[in-house]
mmCIF file of C-alpha atoms and ligand atoms in Angstrom:
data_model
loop_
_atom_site.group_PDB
_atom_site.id
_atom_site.type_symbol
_atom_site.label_atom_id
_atom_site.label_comp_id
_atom_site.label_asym_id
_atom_site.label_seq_id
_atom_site.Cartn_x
_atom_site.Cartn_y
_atom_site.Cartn_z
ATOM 1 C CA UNK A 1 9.484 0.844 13.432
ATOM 2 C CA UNK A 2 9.962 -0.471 10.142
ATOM 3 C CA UNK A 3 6.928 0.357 7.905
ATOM 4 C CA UNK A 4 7.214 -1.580 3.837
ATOM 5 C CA UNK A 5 5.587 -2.514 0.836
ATOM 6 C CA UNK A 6 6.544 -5.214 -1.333
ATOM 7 C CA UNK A 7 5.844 -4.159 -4.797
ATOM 8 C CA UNK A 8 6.077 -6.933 -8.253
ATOM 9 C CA UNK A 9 4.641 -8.823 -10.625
ATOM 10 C CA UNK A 10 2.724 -11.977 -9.450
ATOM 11 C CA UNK A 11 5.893 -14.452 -9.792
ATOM 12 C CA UNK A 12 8.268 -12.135 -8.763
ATOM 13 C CA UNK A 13 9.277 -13.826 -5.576
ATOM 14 C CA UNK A 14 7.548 -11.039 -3.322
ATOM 15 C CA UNK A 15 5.902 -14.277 -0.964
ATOM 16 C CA UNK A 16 9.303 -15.820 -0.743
ATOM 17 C CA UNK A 17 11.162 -12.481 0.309
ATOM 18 C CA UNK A 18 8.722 -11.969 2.803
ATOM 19 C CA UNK A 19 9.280 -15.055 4.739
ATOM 20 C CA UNK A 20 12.754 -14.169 5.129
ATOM 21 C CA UNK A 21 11.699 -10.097 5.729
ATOM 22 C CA UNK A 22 9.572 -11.121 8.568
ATOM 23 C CA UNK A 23 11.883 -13.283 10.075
ATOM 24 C CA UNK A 24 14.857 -10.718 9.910
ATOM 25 C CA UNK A 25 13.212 -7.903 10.915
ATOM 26 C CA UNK A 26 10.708 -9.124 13.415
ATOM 27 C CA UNK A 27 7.567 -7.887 11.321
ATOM 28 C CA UNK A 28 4.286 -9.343 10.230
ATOM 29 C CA UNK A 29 4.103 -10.169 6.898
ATOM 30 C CA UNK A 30 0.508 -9.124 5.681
ATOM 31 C CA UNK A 31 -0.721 -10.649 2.507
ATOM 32 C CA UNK A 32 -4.005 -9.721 1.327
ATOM 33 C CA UNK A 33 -3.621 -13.010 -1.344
ATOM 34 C CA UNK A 34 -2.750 -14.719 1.893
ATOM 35 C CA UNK A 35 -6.094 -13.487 3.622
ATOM 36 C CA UNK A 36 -8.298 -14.367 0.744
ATOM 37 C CA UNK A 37 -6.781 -17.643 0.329
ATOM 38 C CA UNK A 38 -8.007 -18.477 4.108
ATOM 39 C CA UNK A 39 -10.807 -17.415 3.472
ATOM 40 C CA UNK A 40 -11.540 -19.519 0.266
ATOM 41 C CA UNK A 41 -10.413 -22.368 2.456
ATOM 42 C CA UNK A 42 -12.804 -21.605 5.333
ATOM 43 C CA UNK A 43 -15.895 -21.326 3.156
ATOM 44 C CA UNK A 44 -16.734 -17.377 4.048
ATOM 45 C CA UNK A 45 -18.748 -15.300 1.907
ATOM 46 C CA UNK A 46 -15.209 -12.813 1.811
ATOM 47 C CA UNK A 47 -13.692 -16.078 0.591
ATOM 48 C CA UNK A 48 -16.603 -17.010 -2.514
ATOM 49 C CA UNK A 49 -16.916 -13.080 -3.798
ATOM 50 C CA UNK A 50 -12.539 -12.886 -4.012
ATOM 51 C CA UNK A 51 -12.573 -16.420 -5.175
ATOM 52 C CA UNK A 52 -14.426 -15.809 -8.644
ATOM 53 C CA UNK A 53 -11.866 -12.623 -9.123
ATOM 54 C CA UNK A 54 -9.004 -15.196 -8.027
ATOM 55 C CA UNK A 55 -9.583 -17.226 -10.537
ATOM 56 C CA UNK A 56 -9.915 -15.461 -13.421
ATOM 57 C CA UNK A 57 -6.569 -13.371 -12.715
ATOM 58 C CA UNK A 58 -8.533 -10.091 -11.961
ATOM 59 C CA UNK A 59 -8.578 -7.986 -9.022
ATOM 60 C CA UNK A 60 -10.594 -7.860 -6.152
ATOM 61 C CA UNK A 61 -12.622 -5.050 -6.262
ATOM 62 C CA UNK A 62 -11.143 -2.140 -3.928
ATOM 63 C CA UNK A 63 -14.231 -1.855 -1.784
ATOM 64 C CA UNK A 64 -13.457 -5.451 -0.265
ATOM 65 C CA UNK A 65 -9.715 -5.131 -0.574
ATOM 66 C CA UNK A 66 -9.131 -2.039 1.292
ATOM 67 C CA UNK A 67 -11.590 -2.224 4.576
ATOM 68 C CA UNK A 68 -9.935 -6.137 4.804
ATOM 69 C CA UNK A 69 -6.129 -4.424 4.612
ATOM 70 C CA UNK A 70 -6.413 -0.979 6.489
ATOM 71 C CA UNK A 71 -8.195 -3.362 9.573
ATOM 72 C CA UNK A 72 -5.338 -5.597 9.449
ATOM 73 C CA UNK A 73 -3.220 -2.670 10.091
ATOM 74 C CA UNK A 74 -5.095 -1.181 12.416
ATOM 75 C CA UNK A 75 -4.163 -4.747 14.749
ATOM 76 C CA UNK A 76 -1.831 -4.386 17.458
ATOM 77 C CA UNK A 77 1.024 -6.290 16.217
ATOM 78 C CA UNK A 78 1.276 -3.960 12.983
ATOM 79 C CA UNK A 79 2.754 -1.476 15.584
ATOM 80 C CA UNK A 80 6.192 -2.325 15.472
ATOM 81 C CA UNK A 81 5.980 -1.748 11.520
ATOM 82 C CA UNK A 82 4.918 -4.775 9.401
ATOM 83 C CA UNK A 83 6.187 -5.781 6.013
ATOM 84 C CA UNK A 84 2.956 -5.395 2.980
ATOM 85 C CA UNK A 85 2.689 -8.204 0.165
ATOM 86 C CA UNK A 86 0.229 -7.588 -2.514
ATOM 87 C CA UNK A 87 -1.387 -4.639 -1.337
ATOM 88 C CA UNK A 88 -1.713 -1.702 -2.442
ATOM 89 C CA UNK A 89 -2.425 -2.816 -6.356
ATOM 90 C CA UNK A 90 -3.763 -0.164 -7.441
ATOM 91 C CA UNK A 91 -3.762 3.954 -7.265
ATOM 92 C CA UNK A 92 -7.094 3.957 -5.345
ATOM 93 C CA UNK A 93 -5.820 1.250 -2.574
ATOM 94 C CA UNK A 94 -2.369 3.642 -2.759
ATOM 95 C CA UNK A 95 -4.318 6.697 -1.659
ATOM 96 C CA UNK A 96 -6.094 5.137 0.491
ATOM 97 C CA UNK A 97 -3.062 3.341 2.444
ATOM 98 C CA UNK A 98 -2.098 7.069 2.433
ATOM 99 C CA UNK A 99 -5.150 8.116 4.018
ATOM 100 C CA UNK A 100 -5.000 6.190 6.787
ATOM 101 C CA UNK A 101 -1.271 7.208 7.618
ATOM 102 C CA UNK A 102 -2.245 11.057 7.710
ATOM 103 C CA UNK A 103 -5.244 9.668 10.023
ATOM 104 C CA UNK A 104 -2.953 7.757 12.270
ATOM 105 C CA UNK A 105 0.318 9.692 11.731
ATOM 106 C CA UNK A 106 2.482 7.036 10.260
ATOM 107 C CA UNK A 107 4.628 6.689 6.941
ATOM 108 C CA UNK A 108 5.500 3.757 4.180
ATOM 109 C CA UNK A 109 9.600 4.224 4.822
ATOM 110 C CA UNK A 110 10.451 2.102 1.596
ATOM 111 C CA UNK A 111 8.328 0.277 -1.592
ATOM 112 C CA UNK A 112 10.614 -2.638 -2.704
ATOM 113 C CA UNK A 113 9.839 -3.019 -5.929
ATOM 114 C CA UNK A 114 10.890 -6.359 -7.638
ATOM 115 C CA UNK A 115 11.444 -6.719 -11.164
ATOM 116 C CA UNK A 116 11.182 -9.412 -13.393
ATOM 117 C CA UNK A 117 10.384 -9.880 -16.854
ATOM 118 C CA UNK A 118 7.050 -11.628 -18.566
ATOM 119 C CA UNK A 119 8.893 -14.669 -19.946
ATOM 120 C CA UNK A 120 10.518 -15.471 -16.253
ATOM 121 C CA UNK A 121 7.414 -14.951 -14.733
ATOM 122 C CA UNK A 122 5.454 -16.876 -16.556
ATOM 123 C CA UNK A 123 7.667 -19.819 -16.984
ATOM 124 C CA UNK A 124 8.014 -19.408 -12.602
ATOM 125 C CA UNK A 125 4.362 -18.922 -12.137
ATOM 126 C CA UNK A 126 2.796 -21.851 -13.995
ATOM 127 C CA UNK A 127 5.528 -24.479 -12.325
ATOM 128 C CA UNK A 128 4.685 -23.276 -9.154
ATOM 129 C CA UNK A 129 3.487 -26.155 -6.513
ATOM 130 C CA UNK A 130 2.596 -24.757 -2.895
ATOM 131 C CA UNK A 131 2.542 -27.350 0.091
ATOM 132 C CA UNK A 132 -1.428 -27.469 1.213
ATOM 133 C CA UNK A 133 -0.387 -27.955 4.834
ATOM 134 C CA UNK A 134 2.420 -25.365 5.827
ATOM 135 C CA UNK A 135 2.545 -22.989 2.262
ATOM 136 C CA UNK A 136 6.301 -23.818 1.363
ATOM 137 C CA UNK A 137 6.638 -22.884 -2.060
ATOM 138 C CA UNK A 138 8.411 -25.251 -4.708
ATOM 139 C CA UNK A 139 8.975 -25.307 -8.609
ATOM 140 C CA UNK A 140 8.345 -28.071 -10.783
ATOM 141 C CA UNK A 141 11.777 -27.561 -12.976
ATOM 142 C CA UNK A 142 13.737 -24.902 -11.096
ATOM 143 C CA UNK A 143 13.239 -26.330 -7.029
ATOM 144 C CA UNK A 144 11.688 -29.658 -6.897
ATOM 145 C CA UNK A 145 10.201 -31.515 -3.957
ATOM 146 C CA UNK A 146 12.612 -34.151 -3.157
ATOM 147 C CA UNK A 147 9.507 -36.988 -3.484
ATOM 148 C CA UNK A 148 7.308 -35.784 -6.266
ATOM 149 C CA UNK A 149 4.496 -33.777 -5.220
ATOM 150 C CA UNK A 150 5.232 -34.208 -1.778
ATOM 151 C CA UNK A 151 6.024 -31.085 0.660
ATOM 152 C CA UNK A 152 9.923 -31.255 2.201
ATOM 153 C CA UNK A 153 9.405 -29.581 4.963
ATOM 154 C CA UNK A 154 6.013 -31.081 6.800
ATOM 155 C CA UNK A 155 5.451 -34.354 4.399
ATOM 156 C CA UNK A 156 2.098 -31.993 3.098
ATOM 157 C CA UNK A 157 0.493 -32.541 -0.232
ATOM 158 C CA UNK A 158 1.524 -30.020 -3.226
ATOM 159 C CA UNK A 159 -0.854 -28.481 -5.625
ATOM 160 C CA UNK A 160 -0.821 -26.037 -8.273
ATOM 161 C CA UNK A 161 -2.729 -22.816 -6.852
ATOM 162 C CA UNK A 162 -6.174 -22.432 -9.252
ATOM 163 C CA UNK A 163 -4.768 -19.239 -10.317
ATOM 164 C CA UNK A 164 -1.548 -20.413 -11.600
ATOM 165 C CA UNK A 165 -2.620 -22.229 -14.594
ATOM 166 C CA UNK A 166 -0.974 -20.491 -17.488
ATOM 167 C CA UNK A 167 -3.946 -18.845 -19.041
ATOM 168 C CA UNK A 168 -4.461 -17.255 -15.942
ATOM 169 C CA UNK A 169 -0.777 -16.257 -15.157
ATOM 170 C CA UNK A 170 -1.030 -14.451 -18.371
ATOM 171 C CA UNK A 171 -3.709 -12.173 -17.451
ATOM 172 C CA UNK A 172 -2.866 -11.466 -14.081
ATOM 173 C CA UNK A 173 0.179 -9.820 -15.208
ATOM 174 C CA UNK A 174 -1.845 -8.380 -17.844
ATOM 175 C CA UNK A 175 -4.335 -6.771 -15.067
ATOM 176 C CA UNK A 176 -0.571 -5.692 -12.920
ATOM 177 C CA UNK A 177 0.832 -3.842 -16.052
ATOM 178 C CA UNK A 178 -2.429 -1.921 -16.135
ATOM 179 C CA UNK A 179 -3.725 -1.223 -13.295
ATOM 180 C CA UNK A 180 -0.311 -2.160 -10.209
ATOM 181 C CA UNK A 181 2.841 -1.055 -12.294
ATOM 182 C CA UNK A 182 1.139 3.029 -12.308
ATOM 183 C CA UNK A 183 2.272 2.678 -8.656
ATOM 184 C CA UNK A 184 5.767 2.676 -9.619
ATOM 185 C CA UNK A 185 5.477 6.263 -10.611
ATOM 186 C CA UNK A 186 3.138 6.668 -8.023
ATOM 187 C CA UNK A 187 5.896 5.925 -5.339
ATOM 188 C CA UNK A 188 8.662 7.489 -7.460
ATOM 189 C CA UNK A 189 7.268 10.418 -6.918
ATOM 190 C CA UNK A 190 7.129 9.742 -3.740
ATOM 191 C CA UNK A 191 10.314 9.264 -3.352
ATOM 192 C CA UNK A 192 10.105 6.171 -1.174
ATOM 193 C CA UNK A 193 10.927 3.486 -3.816
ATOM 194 C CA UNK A 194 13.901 1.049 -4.483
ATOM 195 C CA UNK A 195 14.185 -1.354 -7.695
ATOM 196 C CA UNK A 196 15.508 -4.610 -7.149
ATOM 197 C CA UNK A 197 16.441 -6.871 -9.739
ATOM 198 C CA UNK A 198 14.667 -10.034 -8.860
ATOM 199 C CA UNK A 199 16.438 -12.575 -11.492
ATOM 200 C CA UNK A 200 20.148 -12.740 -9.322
ATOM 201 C CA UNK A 201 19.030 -15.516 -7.116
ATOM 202 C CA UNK A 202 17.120 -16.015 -3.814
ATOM 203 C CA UNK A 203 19.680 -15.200 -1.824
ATOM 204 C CA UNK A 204 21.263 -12.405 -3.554
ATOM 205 C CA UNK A 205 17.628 -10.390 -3.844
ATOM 206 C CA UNK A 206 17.251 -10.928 -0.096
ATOM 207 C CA UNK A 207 20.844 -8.998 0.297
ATOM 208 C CA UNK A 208 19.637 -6.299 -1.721
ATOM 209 C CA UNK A 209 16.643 -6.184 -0.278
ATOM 210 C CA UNK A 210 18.163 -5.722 3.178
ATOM 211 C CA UNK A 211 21.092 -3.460 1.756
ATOM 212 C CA UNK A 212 18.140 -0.765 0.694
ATOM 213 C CA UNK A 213 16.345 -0.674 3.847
ATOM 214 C CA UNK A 214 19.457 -0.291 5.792
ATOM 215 C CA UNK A 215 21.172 2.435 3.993
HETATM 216 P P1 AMP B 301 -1.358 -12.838 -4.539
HETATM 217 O O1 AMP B 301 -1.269 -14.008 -3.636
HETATM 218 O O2 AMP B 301 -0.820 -11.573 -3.910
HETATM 219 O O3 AMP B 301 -0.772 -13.099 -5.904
HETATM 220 O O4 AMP B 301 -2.916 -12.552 -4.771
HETATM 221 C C1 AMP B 301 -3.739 -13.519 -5.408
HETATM 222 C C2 AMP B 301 -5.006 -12.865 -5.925
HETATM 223 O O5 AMP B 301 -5.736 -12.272 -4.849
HETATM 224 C C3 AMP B 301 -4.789 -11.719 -6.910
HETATM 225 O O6 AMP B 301 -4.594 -12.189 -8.235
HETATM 226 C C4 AMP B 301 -6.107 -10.957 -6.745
HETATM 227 O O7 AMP B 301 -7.171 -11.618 -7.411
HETATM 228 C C5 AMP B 301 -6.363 -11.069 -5.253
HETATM 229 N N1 AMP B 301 -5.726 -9.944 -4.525
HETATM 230 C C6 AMP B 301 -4.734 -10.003 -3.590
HETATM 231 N N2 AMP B 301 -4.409 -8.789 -3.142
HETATM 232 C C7 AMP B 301 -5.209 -7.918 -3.794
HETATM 233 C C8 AMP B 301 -5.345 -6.493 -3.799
HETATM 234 N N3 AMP B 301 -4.565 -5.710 -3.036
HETATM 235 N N4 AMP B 301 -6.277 -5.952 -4.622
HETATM 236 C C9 AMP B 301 -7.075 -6.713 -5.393
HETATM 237 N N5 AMP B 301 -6.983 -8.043 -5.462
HETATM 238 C C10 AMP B 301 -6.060 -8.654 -4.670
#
């Protein structure tokens, strides 16, 4: 049983660590971003309420965020543990994922939190290009498609994610200083919480990563 949160600043690599979490540790990877996204794509009216918060940067109000995640985890295949990306964001969410452990007698055994600075994440954010077919994730500068604009790994079409544009990568990590980073003392105090520095390089965050959660 392997319980986590992945904690960051959009940008900070928390959706590419997860791929490689999941696959490691045998988890699912449960992205409330993720959810919302499918649901933009399917036309649902959960996908057109998140989608006007999407694309202004803010968040989701709680009341539709929390119901969506806590169901999730109530699914069988959380069971074995499952890895969280994007949720909790904020104190209220926090509690609540608390909540529902005292209901169902389960724990959070570590909060990964990623670090990165505003520059980085910025400059990472708006050259972001995501494959519309499989979700491979690429960077216009820093990891390029080998054909432009054209996915690697399935041949898909890239695009620039609505909520990437730069305007908007500035205030969503406006709206995570205010109202996500509190949960870094929330968690500290805790005591459940590692920091990893998330500027070394893929690789080397994943081997921190894993280093924490096995010590
Ligand atoms: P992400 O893919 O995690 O960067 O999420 C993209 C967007 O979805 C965020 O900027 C929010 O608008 C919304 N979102 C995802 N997870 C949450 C959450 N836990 N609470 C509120 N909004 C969320």
């Amino acid at each position: 049983m392997l319980n986590l949160i992945l904690l960051g600043p959009p940008g900070a690599g928390k959706g590419t660590q997860a791929v490689k979490l999941k696959d490691k540790y045998n988890i699912p990877h449960i992205s409330t971003g993720d959810i919302f996204r499918k649901n933009i794509k399917e036309g649902t009216e959960l996908g057109k309420k998140a989608k006007e918060y999407m694309d202004k940067g803010e968040l989701v109000p709680d009341e539709v965020v929390i119901g969506i995640a806590i169901a999730r985890l109530r699914e069988g295949d959380c069971g074995g543990g499952f890895l969280l990306d994007g949720f909790p964001r904020t104190v209220h969410q926090a509690d609540e994922l608390s909540r529902h452990f005292e209901d169902t007698g389960g724990k959070i055994d570590l909060v990964i939190d990623i670090v990165v600075g505003k520059d980085e994440l910025v400059r990472r954010l708006s050259g972001r290009r995501v494959c519309k077919s499989c979700g491979a994730t690429y960077h216009v500068t820093g990891m390029p498609s080998k054909v432009d604009g054209v996915c690697d790994e399935c041949g898909g079409e890239l695009f620039q994610r609505t909520d990437d544009t730069e305007e908007t990568v500035s205030n969503r990590i406006e709206v995570y200083n205010q109202q996500t980073k509190p949960l870094v003392e929330y968690y500290e105090k805790k005591g459940n919480i590692v920091h990893i520095d998330g500027t070394t390089g893929l690789e080397n965050v994943f081997s921190d990563i894993t280093k924490s959660i096995e010590a």
